[in-house]
Amino acid sequence: MNVEIRLFAMYRDATGKKRLALSVSDGATVREVLRTLEGTYPELADRFLTAAGETKPAVTVLVNGQLVGNERGTATVLEDGDALSIMPPVTGGECA
């Protein structure tokens, strides 16, 4: 099956791409996709997942626009055609 990966900010810079098409096995999880990306792009190594296989606190992951929450987290099973968006923390700016 195929999933679309949407990358933002430093993750986009690391891959040089806004979007990636990724072919994964049926029943693949968010965790498996994140590990694949970490292994494929050296600049992304150890950026997404903790040693326990959950997303690092500063990483935001959405599947089809819905936050991957605590209920299933990275064990969320993906379906053919799903879009996985990965965003780093947003920082900076100035308070008025």
JSON list of C-alpha atoms in Angstrom, two decimals:
[
{"chain": "A", "resi": 1, "resn": "MET", "atom": "CA", "xyz": [0.00, 0.00, 0.00]},
{"chain": "A", "resi": 2, "resn": "ASN", "atom": "CA", "xyz": [1.05, 3.61, -0.43]},
{"chain": "A", "resi": 3, "resn": "VAL", "atom": "CA", "xyz": [1.10, 6.48, 2.04]},
{"chain": "A", "resi": 4, "resn": "GLU", "atom": "CA", "xyz": [1.97, 10.11, 1.50]},
{"chain": "A", "resi": 5, "resn": "ILE", "atom": "CA", "xyz": [4.46, 11.72, 3.85]},
{"chain": "A", "resi": 6, "resn": "ARG", "atom": "CA", "xyz": [4.22, 15.49, 4.31]},
{"chain": "A", "resi": 7, "resn": "LEU", "atom": "CA", "xyz": [7.29, 17.09, 5.84]},
{"chain": "A", "resi": 8, "resn": "PHE", "atom": "CA", "xyz": [7.58, 20.54, 7.36]},
{"chain": "A", "resi": 9, "resn": "ALA", "atom": "CA", "xyz": [10.38, 22.94, 8.30]},
{"chain": "A", "resi": 10, "resn": "MET", "atom": "CA", "xyz": [13.67, 21.23, 9.27]},
{"chain": "A", "resi": 11, "resn": "TYR", "atom": "CA", "xyz": [12.34, 17.81, 8.19]},
{"chain": "A", "resi": 12, "resn": "ARG", "atom": "CA", "xyz": [11.63, 19.19, 4.73]},
{"chain": "A", "resi": 13, "resn": "ASP", "atom": "CA", "xyz": [15.11, 20.70, 4.65]},
{"chain": "A", "resi": 14, "resn": "ALA", "atom": "CA", "xyz": [16.67, 17.37, 5.65]},
{"chain": "A", "resi": 15, "resn": "THR", "atom": "CA", "xyz": [15.06, 15.49, 2.76]},
{"chain": "A", "resi": 16, "resn": "GLY", "atom": "CA", "xyz": [14.86, 18.30, 0.23]},
{"chain": "A", "resi": 17, "resn": "LYS", "atom": "CA", "xyz": [11.21, 17.37, -0.35]},
{"chain": "A", "resi": 18, "resn": "LYS", "atom": "CA", "xyz": [7.82, 18.62, 0.80]},
{"chain": "A", "resi": 19, "resn": "ARG", "atom": "CA", "xyz": [6.14, 15.29, 0.12]},
{"chain": "A", "resi": 20, "resn": "LEU", "atom": "CA", "xyz": [7.24, 11.71, -0.25]},
{"chain": "A", "resi": 21, "resn": "ALA", "atom": "CA", "xyz": [5.35, 8.70, -1.54]},
{"chain": "A", "resi": 22, "resn": "LEU", "atom": "CA", "xyz": [6.19, 5.63, 0.49]},
{"chain": "A", "resi": 23, "resn": "SER", "atom": "CA", "xyz": [5.23, 2.06, -0.25]},
{"chain": "A", "resi": 24, "resn": "VAL", "atom": "CA", "xyz": [4.64, 0.11, 2.97]},
{"chain": "A", "resi": 25, "resn": "SER", "atom": "CA", "xyz": [3.26, -3.29, 3.86]},
{"chain": "A", "resi": 26, "resn": "ASP", "atom": "CA", "xyz": [-0.43, -3.70, 4.68]},
{"chain": "A", "resi": 27, "resn": "GLY", "atom": "CA", "xyz": [-1.01, -3.01, 8.35]},
{"chain": "A", "resi": 28, "resn": "ALA", "atom": "CA", "xyz": [2.03, -0.74, 8.69]},
{"chain": "A", "resi": 29, "resn": "THR", "atom": "CA", "xyz": [2.00, 1.56, 11.71]},
{"chain": "A", "resi": 30, "resn": "VAL", "atom": "CA", "xyz": [3.01, 5.16, 12.20]},
{"chain": "A", "resi": 31, "resn": "ARG", "atom": "CA", "xyz": [6.01, 3.85, 14.18]},
{"chain": "A", "resi": 32, "resn": "GLU", "atom": "CA", "xyz": [7.19, 1.71, 11.26]},
{"chain": "A", "resi": 33, "resn": "VAL", "atom": "CA", "xyz": [6.94, 4.61, 8.83]},
{"chain": "A", "resi": 34, "resn": "LEU", "atom": "CA", "xyz": [8.84, 6.93, 11.17]},
{"chain": "A", "resi": 35, "resn": "ARG", "atom": "CA", "xyz": [11.58, 4.32, 11.64]},
{"chain": "A", "resi": 36, "resn": "THR", "atom": "CA", "xyz": [11.79, 3.87, 7.86]},
{"chain": "A", "resi": 37, "resn": "LEU", "atom": "CA", "xyz": [12.25, 7.62, 7.41]},
{"chain": "A", "resi": 38, "resn": "GLU", "atom": "CA", "xyz": [14.89, 7.76, 10.16]},
{"chain": "A", "resi": 39, "resn": "GLY", "atom": "CA", "xyz": [16.77, 4.91, 8.48]},
{"chain": "A", "resi": 40, "resn": "THR", "atom": "CA", "xyz": [16.45, 6.26, 4.95]},
{"chain": "A", "resi": 41, "resn": "TYR", "atom": "CA", "xyz": [17.52, 9.84, 5.60]},
{"chain": "A", "resi": 42, "resn": "PRO", "atom": "CA", "xyz": [20.64, 10.17, 7.81]},
{"chain": "A", "resi": 43, "resn": "GLU", "atom": "CA", "xyz": [19.66, 13.75, 8.67]},
{"chain": "A", "resi": 44, "resn": "LEU", "atom": "CA", "xyz": [16.47, 12.40, 10.26]},
{"chain": "A", "resi": 45, "resn": "ALA", "atom": "CA", "xyz": [18.15, 9.68, 12.33]},
{"chain": "A", "resi": 46, "resn": "ASP", "atom": "CA", "xyz": [16.82, 9.70, 15.91]},
{"chain": "A", "resi": 47, "resn": "ARG", "atom": "CA", "xyz": [14.65, 12.77, 15.25]},
{"chain": "A", "resi": 48, "resn": "PHE", "atom": "CA", "xyz": [11.17, 11.23, 15.59]},
{"chain": "A", "resi": 49, "resn": "LEU", "atom": "CA", "xyz": [11.09, 8.33, 18.04]},
{"chain": "A", "resi": 50, "resn": "THR", "atom": "CA", "xyz": [12.13, 7.66, 21.61]},
{"chain": "A", "resi": 51, "resn": "ALA", "atom": "CA", "xyz": [13.86, 4.40, 22.59]},
{"chain": "A", "resi": 52, "resn": "ALA", "atom": "CA", "xyz": [10.39, 3.08, 23.54]},
{"chain": "A", "resi": 53, "resn": "GLY", "atom": "CA", "xyz": [9.13, 3.75, 20.00]},
{"chain": "A", "resi": 54, "resn": "GLU", "atom": "CA", "xyz": [6.86, 6.69, 20.79]},
{"chain": "A", "resi": 55, "resn": "THR", "atom": "CA", "xyz": [7.13, 10.12, 19.21]},
{"chain": "A", "resi": 56, "resn": "LYS", "atom": "CA", "xyz": [9.49, 12.49, 20.91]},
{"chain": "A", "resi": 57, "resn": "PRO", "atom": "CA", "xyz": [7.67, 15.21, 22.86]},
{"chain": "A", "resi": 58, "resn": "ALA", "atom": "CA", "xyz": [8.49, 17.98, 20.39]},
{"chain": "A", "resi": 59, "resn": "VAL", "atom": "CA", "xyz": [7.36, 16.06, 17.29]},
{"chain": "A", "resi": 60, "resn": "THR", "atom": "CA", "xyz": [3.80, 16.47, 16.02]},
{"chain": "A", "resi": 61, "resn": "VAL", "atom": "CA", "xyz": [2.39, 13.69, 13.85]},
{"chain": "A", "resi": 62, "resn": "LEU", "atom": "CA", "xyz": [-0.98, 13.76, 12.10]},
{"chain": "A", "resi": 63, "resn": "VAL", "atom": "CA", "xyz": [-2.72, 11.08, 10.06]},
{"chain": "A", "resi": 64, "resn": "ASN", "atom": "CA", "xyz": [-5.16, 12.58, 7.57]},
{"chain": "A", "resi": 65, "resn": "GLY", "atom": "CA", "xyz": [-5.15, 15.81, 9.57]},
{"chain": "A", "resi": 66, "resn": "GLN", "atom": "CA", "xyz": [-5.89, 14.13, 12.92]},
{"chain": "A", "resi": 67, "resn": "LEU", "atom": "CA", "xyz": [-3.35, 14.27, 15.72]},
{"chain": "A", "resi": 68, "resn": "VAL", "atom": "CA", "xyz": [-1.85, 10.89, 16.56]},
{"chain": "A", "resi": 69, "resn": "GLY", "atom": "CA", "xyz": [-2.85, 10.92, 20.19]},
{"chain": "A", "resi": 70, "resn": "ASN", "atom": "CA", "xyz": [-2.24, 8.90, 23.29]},
{"chain": "A", "resi": 71, "resn": "GLU", "atom": "CA", "xyz": [-4.89, 6.28, 22.57]},
{"chain": "A", "resi": 72, "resn": "ARG", "atom": "CA", "xyz": [-2.94, 4.42, 19.89]},
{"chain": "A", "resi": 73, "resn": "GLY", "atom": "CA", "xyz": [-0.01, 6.75, 19.32]},
{"chain": "A", "resi": 74, "resn": "THR", "atom": "CA", "xyz": [2.62, 5.35, 17.02]},
{"chain": "A", "resi": 75, "resn": "ALA", "atom": "CA", "xyz": [0.82, 1.99, 17.00]},
{"chain": "A", "resi": 76, "resn": "THR", "atom": "CA", "xyz": [-1.84, 3.63, 14.80]},
{"chain": "A", "resi": 77, "resn": "VAL", "atom": "CA", "xyz": [-2.33, 1.40, 11.75]},
{"chain": "A", "resi": 78, "resn": "LEU", "atom": "CA", "xyz": [-2.21, 3.17, 8.41]},
{"chain": "A", "resi": 79, "resn": "GLU", "atom": "CA", "xyz": [-4.42, 2.50, 5.41]},
{"chain": "A", "resi": 80, "resn": "ASP", "atom": "CA", "xyz": [-3.72, 2.79, 1.71]},
{"chain": "A", "resi": 81, "resn": "GLY", "atom": "CA", "xyz": [-3.72, 6.45, 0.67]},
{"chain": "A", "resi": 82, "resn": "ASP", "atom": "CA", "xyz": [-3.28, 7.89, 4.17]},
{"chain": "A", "resi": 83, "resn": "ALA", "atom": "CA", "xyz": [-1.36, 11.14, 4.55]},
{"chain": "A", "resi": 84, "resn": "LEU", "atom": "CA", "xyz": [1.14, 11.32, 7.41]},
{"chain": "A", "resi": 85, "resn": "SER", "atom": "CA", "xyz": [2.21, 14.87, 8.33]},
{"chain": "A", "resi": 86, "resn": "ILE", "atom": "CA", "xyz": [5.30, 15.36, 10.49]},
{"chain": "A", "resi": 87, "resn": "MET", "atom": "CA", "xyz": [6.10, 18.70, 12.10]},
{"chain": "A", "resi": 88, "resn": "PRO", "atom": "CA", "xyz": [8.89, 19.84, 14.40]},
{"chain": "A", "resi": 89, "resn": "PRO", "atom": "CA", "xyz": [8.27, 22.18, 17.31]},
{"chain": "A", "resi": 90, "resn": "VAL", "atom": "CA", "xyz": [7.36, 25.74, 16.48]},
{"chain": "A", "resi": 91, "resn": "THR", "atom": "CA", "xyz": [9.55, 28.25, 18.25]},
{"chain": "A", "resi": 92, "resn": "GLY", "atom": "CA", "xyz": [10.63, 31.81, 17.97]},
{"chain": "A", "resi": 93, "resn": "GLY", "atom": "CA", "xyz": [8.71, 34.95, 17.45]},
{"chain": "A", "resi": 94, "resn": "GLU", "atom": "CA", "xyz": [8.26, 37.88, 19.69]},
{"chain": "A", "resi": 95, "resn": "CYS", "atom": "CA", "xyz": [5.54, 38.75, 22.16]},
{"chain": "A", "resi": 96, "resn": "ALA", "atom": "CA", "xyz": [4.08, 42.21, 21.80]}
]
